mmCIF file of C-alpha atoms in Angstrom:
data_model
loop_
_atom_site.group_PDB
_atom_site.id
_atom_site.type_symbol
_atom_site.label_atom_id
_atom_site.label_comp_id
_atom_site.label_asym_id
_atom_site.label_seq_id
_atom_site.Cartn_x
_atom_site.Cartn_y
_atom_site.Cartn_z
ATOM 1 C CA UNK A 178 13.885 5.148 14.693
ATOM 2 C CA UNK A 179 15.052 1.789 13.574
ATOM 3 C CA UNK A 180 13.235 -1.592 13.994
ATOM 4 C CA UNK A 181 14.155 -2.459 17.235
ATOM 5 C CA UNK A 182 13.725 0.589 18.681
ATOM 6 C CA UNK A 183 10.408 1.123 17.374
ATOM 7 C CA UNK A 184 9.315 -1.983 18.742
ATOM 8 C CA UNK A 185 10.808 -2.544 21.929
ATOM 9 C CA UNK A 186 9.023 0.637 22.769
ATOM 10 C CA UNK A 187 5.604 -1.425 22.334
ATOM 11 C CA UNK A 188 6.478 -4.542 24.208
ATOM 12 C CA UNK A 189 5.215 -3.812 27.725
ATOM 13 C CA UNK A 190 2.314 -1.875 25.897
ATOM 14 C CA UNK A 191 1.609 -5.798 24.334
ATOM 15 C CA UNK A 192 2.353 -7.403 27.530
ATOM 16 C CA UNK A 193 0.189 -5.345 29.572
ATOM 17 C CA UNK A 194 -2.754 -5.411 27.075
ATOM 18 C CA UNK A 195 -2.558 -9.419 27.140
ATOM 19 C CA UNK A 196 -2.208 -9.637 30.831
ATOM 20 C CA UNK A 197 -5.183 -7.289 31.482
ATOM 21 C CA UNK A 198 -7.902 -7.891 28.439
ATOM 22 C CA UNK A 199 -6.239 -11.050 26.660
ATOM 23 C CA UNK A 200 -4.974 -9.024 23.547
ATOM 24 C CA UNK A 201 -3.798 -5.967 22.144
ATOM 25 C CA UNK A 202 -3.680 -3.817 19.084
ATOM 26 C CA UNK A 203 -0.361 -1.506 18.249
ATOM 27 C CA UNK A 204 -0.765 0.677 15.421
ATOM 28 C CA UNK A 205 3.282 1.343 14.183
ATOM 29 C CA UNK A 206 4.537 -1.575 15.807
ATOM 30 C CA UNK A 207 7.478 -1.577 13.460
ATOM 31 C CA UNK A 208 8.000 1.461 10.858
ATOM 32 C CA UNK A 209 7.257 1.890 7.628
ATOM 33 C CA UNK A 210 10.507 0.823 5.712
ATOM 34 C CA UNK A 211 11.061 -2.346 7.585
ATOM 35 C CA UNK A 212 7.134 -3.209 7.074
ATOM 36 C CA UNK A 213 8.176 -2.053 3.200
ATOM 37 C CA UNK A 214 11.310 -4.339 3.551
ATOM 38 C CA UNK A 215 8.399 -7.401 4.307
ATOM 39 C CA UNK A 216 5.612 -6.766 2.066
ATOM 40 C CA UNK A 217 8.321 -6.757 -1.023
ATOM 41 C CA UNK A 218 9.781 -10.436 0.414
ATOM 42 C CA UNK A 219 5.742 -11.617 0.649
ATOM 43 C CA UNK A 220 5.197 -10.445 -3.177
ATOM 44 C CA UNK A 221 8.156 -11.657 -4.878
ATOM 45 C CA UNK A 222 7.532 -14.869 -2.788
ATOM 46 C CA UNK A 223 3.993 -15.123 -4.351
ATOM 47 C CA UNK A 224 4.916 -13.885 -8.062
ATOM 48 C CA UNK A 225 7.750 -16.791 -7.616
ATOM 49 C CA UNK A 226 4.928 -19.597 -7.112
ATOM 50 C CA UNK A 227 5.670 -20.448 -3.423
ATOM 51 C CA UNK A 228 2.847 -19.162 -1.713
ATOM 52 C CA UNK A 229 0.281 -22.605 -1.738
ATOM 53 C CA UNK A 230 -3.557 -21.988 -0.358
ATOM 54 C CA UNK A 231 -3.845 -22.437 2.759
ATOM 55 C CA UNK A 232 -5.819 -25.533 4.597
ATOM 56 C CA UNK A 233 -8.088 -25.935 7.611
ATOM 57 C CA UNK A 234 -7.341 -28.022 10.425
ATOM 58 C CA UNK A 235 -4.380 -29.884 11.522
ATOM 59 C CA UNK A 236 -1.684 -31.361 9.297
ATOM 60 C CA UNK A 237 -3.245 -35.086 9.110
ATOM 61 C CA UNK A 238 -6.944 -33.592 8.222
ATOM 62 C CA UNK A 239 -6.120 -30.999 5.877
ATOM 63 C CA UNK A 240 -8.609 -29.888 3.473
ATOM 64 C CA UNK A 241 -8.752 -26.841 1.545
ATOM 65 C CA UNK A 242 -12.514 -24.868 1.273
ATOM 66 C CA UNK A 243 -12.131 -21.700 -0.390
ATOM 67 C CA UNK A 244 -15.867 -20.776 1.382
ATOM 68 C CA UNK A 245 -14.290 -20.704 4.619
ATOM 69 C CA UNK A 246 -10.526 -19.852 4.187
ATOM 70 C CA UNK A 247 -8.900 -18.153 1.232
ATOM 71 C CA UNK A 248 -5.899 -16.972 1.552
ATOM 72 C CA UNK A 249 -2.392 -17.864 0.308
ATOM 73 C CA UNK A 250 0.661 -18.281 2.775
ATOM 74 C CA UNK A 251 4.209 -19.645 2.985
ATOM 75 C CA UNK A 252 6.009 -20.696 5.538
ATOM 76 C CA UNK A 253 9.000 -18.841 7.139
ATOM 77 C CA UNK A 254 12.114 -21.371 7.434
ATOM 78 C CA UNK A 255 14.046 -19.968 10.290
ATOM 79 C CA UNK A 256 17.103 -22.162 9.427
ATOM 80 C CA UNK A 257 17.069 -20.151 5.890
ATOM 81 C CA UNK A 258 15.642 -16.751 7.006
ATOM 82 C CA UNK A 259 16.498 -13.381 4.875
ATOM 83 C CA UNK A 260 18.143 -10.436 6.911
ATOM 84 C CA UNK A 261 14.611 -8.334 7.375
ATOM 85 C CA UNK A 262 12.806 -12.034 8.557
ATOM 86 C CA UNK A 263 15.803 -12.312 10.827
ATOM 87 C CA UNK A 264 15.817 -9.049 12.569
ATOM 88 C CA UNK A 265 12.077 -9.766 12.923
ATOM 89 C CA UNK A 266 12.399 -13.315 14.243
ATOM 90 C CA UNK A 267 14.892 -11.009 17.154
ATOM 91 C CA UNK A 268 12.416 -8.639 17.681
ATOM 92 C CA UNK A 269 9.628 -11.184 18.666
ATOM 93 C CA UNK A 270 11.847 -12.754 20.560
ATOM 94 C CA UNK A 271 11.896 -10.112 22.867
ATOM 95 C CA UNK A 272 8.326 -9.925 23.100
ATOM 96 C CA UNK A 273 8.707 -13.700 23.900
ATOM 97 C CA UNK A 274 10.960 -13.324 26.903
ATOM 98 C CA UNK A 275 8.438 -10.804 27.795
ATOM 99 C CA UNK A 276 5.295 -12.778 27.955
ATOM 100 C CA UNK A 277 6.917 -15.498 29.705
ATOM 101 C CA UNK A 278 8.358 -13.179 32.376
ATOM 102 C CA UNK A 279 5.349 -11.460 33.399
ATOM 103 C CA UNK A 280 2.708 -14.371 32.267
ATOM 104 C CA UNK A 281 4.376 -17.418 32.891
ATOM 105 C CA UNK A 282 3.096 -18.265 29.777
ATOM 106 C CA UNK A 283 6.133 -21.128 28.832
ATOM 107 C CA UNK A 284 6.529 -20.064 25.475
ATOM 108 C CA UNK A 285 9.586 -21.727 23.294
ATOM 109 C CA UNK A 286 8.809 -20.617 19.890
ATOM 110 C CA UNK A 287 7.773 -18.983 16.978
ATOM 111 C CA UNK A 288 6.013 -19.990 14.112
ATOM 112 C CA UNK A 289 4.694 -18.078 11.764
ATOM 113 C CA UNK A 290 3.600 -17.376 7.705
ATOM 114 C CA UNK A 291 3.353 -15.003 5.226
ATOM 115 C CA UNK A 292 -0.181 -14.613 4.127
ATOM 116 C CA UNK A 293 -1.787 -12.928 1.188
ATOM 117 C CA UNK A 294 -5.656 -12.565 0.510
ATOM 118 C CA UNK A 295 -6.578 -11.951 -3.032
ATOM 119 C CA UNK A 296 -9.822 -9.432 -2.980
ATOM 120 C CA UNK A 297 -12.909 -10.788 -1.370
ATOM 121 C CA UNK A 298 -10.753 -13.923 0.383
ATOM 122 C CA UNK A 299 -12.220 -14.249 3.640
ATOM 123 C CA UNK A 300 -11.364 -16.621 6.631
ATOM 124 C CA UNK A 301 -14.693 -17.443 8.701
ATOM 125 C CA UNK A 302 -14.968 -17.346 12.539
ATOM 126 C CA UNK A 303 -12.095 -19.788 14.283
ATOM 127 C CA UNK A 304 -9.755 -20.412 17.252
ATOM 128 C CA UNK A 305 -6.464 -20.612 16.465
ATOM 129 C CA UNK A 306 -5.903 -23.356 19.112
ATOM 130 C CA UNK A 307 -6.321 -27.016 17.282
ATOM 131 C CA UNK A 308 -8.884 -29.350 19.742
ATOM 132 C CA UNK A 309 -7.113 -30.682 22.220
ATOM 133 C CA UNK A 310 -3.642 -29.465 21.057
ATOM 134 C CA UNK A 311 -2.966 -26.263 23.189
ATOM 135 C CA UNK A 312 0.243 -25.878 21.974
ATOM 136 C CA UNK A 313 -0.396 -22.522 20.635
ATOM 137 C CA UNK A 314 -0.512 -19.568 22.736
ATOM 138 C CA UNK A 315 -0.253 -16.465 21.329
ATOM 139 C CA UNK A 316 -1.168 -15.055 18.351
ATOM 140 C CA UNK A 317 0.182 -12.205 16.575
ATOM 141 C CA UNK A 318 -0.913 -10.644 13.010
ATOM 142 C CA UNK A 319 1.518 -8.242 11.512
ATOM 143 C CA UNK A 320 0.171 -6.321 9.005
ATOM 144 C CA UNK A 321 1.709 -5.614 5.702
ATOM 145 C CA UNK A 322 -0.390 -3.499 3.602
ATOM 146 C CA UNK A 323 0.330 -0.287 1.622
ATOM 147 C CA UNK A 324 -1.795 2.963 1.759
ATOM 148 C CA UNK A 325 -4.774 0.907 3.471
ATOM 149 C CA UNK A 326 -7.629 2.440 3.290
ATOM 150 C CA UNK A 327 -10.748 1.530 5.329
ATOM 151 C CA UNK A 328 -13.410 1.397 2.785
ATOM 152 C CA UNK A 329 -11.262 -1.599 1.438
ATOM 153 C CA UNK A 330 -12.100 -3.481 3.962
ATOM 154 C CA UNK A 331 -10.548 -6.384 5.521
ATOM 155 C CA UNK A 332 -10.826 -5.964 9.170
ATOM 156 C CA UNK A 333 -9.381 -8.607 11.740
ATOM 157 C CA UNK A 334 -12.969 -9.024 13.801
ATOM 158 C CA UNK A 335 -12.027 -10.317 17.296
ATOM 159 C CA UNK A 336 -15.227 -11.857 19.189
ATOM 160 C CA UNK A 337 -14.509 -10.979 23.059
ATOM 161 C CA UNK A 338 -17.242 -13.460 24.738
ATOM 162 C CA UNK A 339 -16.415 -16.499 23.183
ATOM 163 C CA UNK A 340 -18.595 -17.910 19.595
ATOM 164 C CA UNK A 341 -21.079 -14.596 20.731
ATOM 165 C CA UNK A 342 -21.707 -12.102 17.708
ATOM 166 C CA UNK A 343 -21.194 -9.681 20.073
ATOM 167 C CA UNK A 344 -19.499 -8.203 21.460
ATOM 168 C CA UNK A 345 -16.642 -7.662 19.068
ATOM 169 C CA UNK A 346 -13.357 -5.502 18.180
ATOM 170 C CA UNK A 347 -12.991 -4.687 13.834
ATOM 171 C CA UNK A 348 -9.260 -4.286 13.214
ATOM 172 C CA UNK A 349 -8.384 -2.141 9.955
ATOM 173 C CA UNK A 350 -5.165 -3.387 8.677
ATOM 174 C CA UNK A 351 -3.143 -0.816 7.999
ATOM 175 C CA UNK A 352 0.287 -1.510 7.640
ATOM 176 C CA UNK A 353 2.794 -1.696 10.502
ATOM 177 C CA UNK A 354 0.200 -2.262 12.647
ATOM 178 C CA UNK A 355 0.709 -5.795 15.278
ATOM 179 C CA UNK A 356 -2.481 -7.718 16.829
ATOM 180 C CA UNK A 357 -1.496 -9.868 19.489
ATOM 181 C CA UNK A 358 -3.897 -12.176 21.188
ATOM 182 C CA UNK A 359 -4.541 -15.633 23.463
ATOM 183 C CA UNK A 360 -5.346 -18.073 20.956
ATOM 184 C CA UNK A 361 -7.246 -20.609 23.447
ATOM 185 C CA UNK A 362 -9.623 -17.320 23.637
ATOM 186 C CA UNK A 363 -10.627 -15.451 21.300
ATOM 187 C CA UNK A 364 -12.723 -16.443 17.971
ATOM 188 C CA UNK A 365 -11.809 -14.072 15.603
ATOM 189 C CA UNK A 366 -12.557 -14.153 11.487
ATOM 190 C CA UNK A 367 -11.146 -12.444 8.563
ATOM 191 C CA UNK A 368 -13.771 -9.905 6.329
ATOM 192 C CA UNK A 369 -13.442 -9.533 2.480
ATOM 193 C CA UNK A 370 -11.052 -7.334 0.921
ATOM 194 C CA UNK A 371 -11.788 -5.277 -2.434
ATOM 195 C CA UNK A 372 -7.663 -5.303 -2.690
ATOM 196 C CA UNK A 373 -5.206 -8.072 -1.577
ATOM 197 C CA UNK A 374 -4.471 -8.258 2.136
ATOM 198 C CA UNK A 375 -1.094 -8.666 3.267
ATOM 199 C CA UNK A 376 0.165 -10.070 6.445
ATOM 200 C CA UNK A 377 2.460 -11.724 8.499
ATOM 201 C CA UNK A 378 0.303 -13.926 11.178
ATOM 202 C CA UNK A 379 2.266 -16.482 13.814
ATOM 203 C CA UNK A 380 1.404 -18.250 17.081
ATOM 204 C CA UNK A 381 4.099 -18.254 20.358
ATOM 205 C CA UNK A 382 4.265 -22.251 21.155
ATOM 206 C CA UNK A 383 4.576 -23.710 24.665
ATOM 207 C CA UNK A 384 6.045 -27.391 24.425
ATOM 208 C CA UNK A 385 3.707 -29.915 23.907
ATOM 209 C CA UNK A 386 2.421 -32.434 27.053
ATOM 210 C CA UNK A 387 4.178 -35.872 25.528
ATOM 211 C CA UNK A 388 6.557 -36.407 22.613
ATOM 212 C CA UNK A 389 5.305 -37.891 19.475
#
């Protein structure tokens, strides 16, 4: 089945999911060649030197603290996007139209990063929603990984009562699969890997309140 197919077939699944629990989980949201086609982009982006470590908090206040993010990402320029990011960038915007159809969500964009985790990166309990910036809506983690097994660890850990330790959802990320989520919601942190974690991770952005 080719990308869009495979896909389109998930997007009520997603929209249902986010509309009844706040999130969902998709195992073979897109197939195997195209997730191949993505992981290959993210490596020879990293073995280039354009991958940078990623920083916490917003764009004035960055800092970087291995101890409580560690992984590696690069930005996706839309305006210079490769075939496979392209199709992709189509494919969630379906999903987009979507949301904002059923959810009245007022979602105008995507923005999103590769990310790579080199073994026993972690990324400790956060929202993704910046305080008092609730531009961000969505979330959605696209997972790149080869032959993941679950003794390598890794899981997305999704915190469904607010900063509570439980309870909780552990997501294995095996390759292909899509975690979707409100990002005003749900904490959520990133467990150590014993091999690098690969993944393609954006947020669906409503329009800010006031232009600046």
């Amino acid at each position: 089945m080719l990308p869009f197919a495979t896909a389109s077939h998930h997007i009520d699944q997603i929209t249902d999911g986010i509309a009844e629990r706040g999130y969902a989980i998709v195992p073979g949201f897109l197939p195997d060649t195209f997730i191949q086609s993505l992981r290959t982009e993210a490596m020879a982006l990293q073995e280039a030197g354009k991958l940078r470590r990623a920083t916490i908090g917003k764009a004035e206040k960055n800092q970087l603290d291995s101890k409580v993010r560690g992984d590696l990402i690069h930005w996706l320029d839309h305006a210079d996007a490769s075939p496979v990011q392209q199709e992709f960038s189509a494919i969630m915007e379906t999903l987009r139209e979507s949301l904002n159809r059923h959810l009245f969500l007022g979602l105008f964009e995507l923005e999103n990063h590769f990310a790579i985790y080199p073994p026993g990166a972690i990324y400790n309990k956060h929202l993704d929603q910046f305080r008092g910036n609730e531009e961000r809506q969505v979330s959605c983690i696209l997972y790149l990984n080869e032959d993941w097994k679950e003794e390598y660890g890794g899981q997305l850990r999704l915190y469904l009562d607010g900063k509570e330790p439980e309870p909780y959802i552990d997501t294995v990320p095996l390759g292909g699969t899509l975690v979707a989520f409100l990002s005003g919601k749900f904490w959520h942190e990133v467990l150590p890997a014993s091999q690098p974690r690969i993944s393609l991770t954006g947020w669906f952005r409503k329009r800010g309140s006031s232009l600046s």
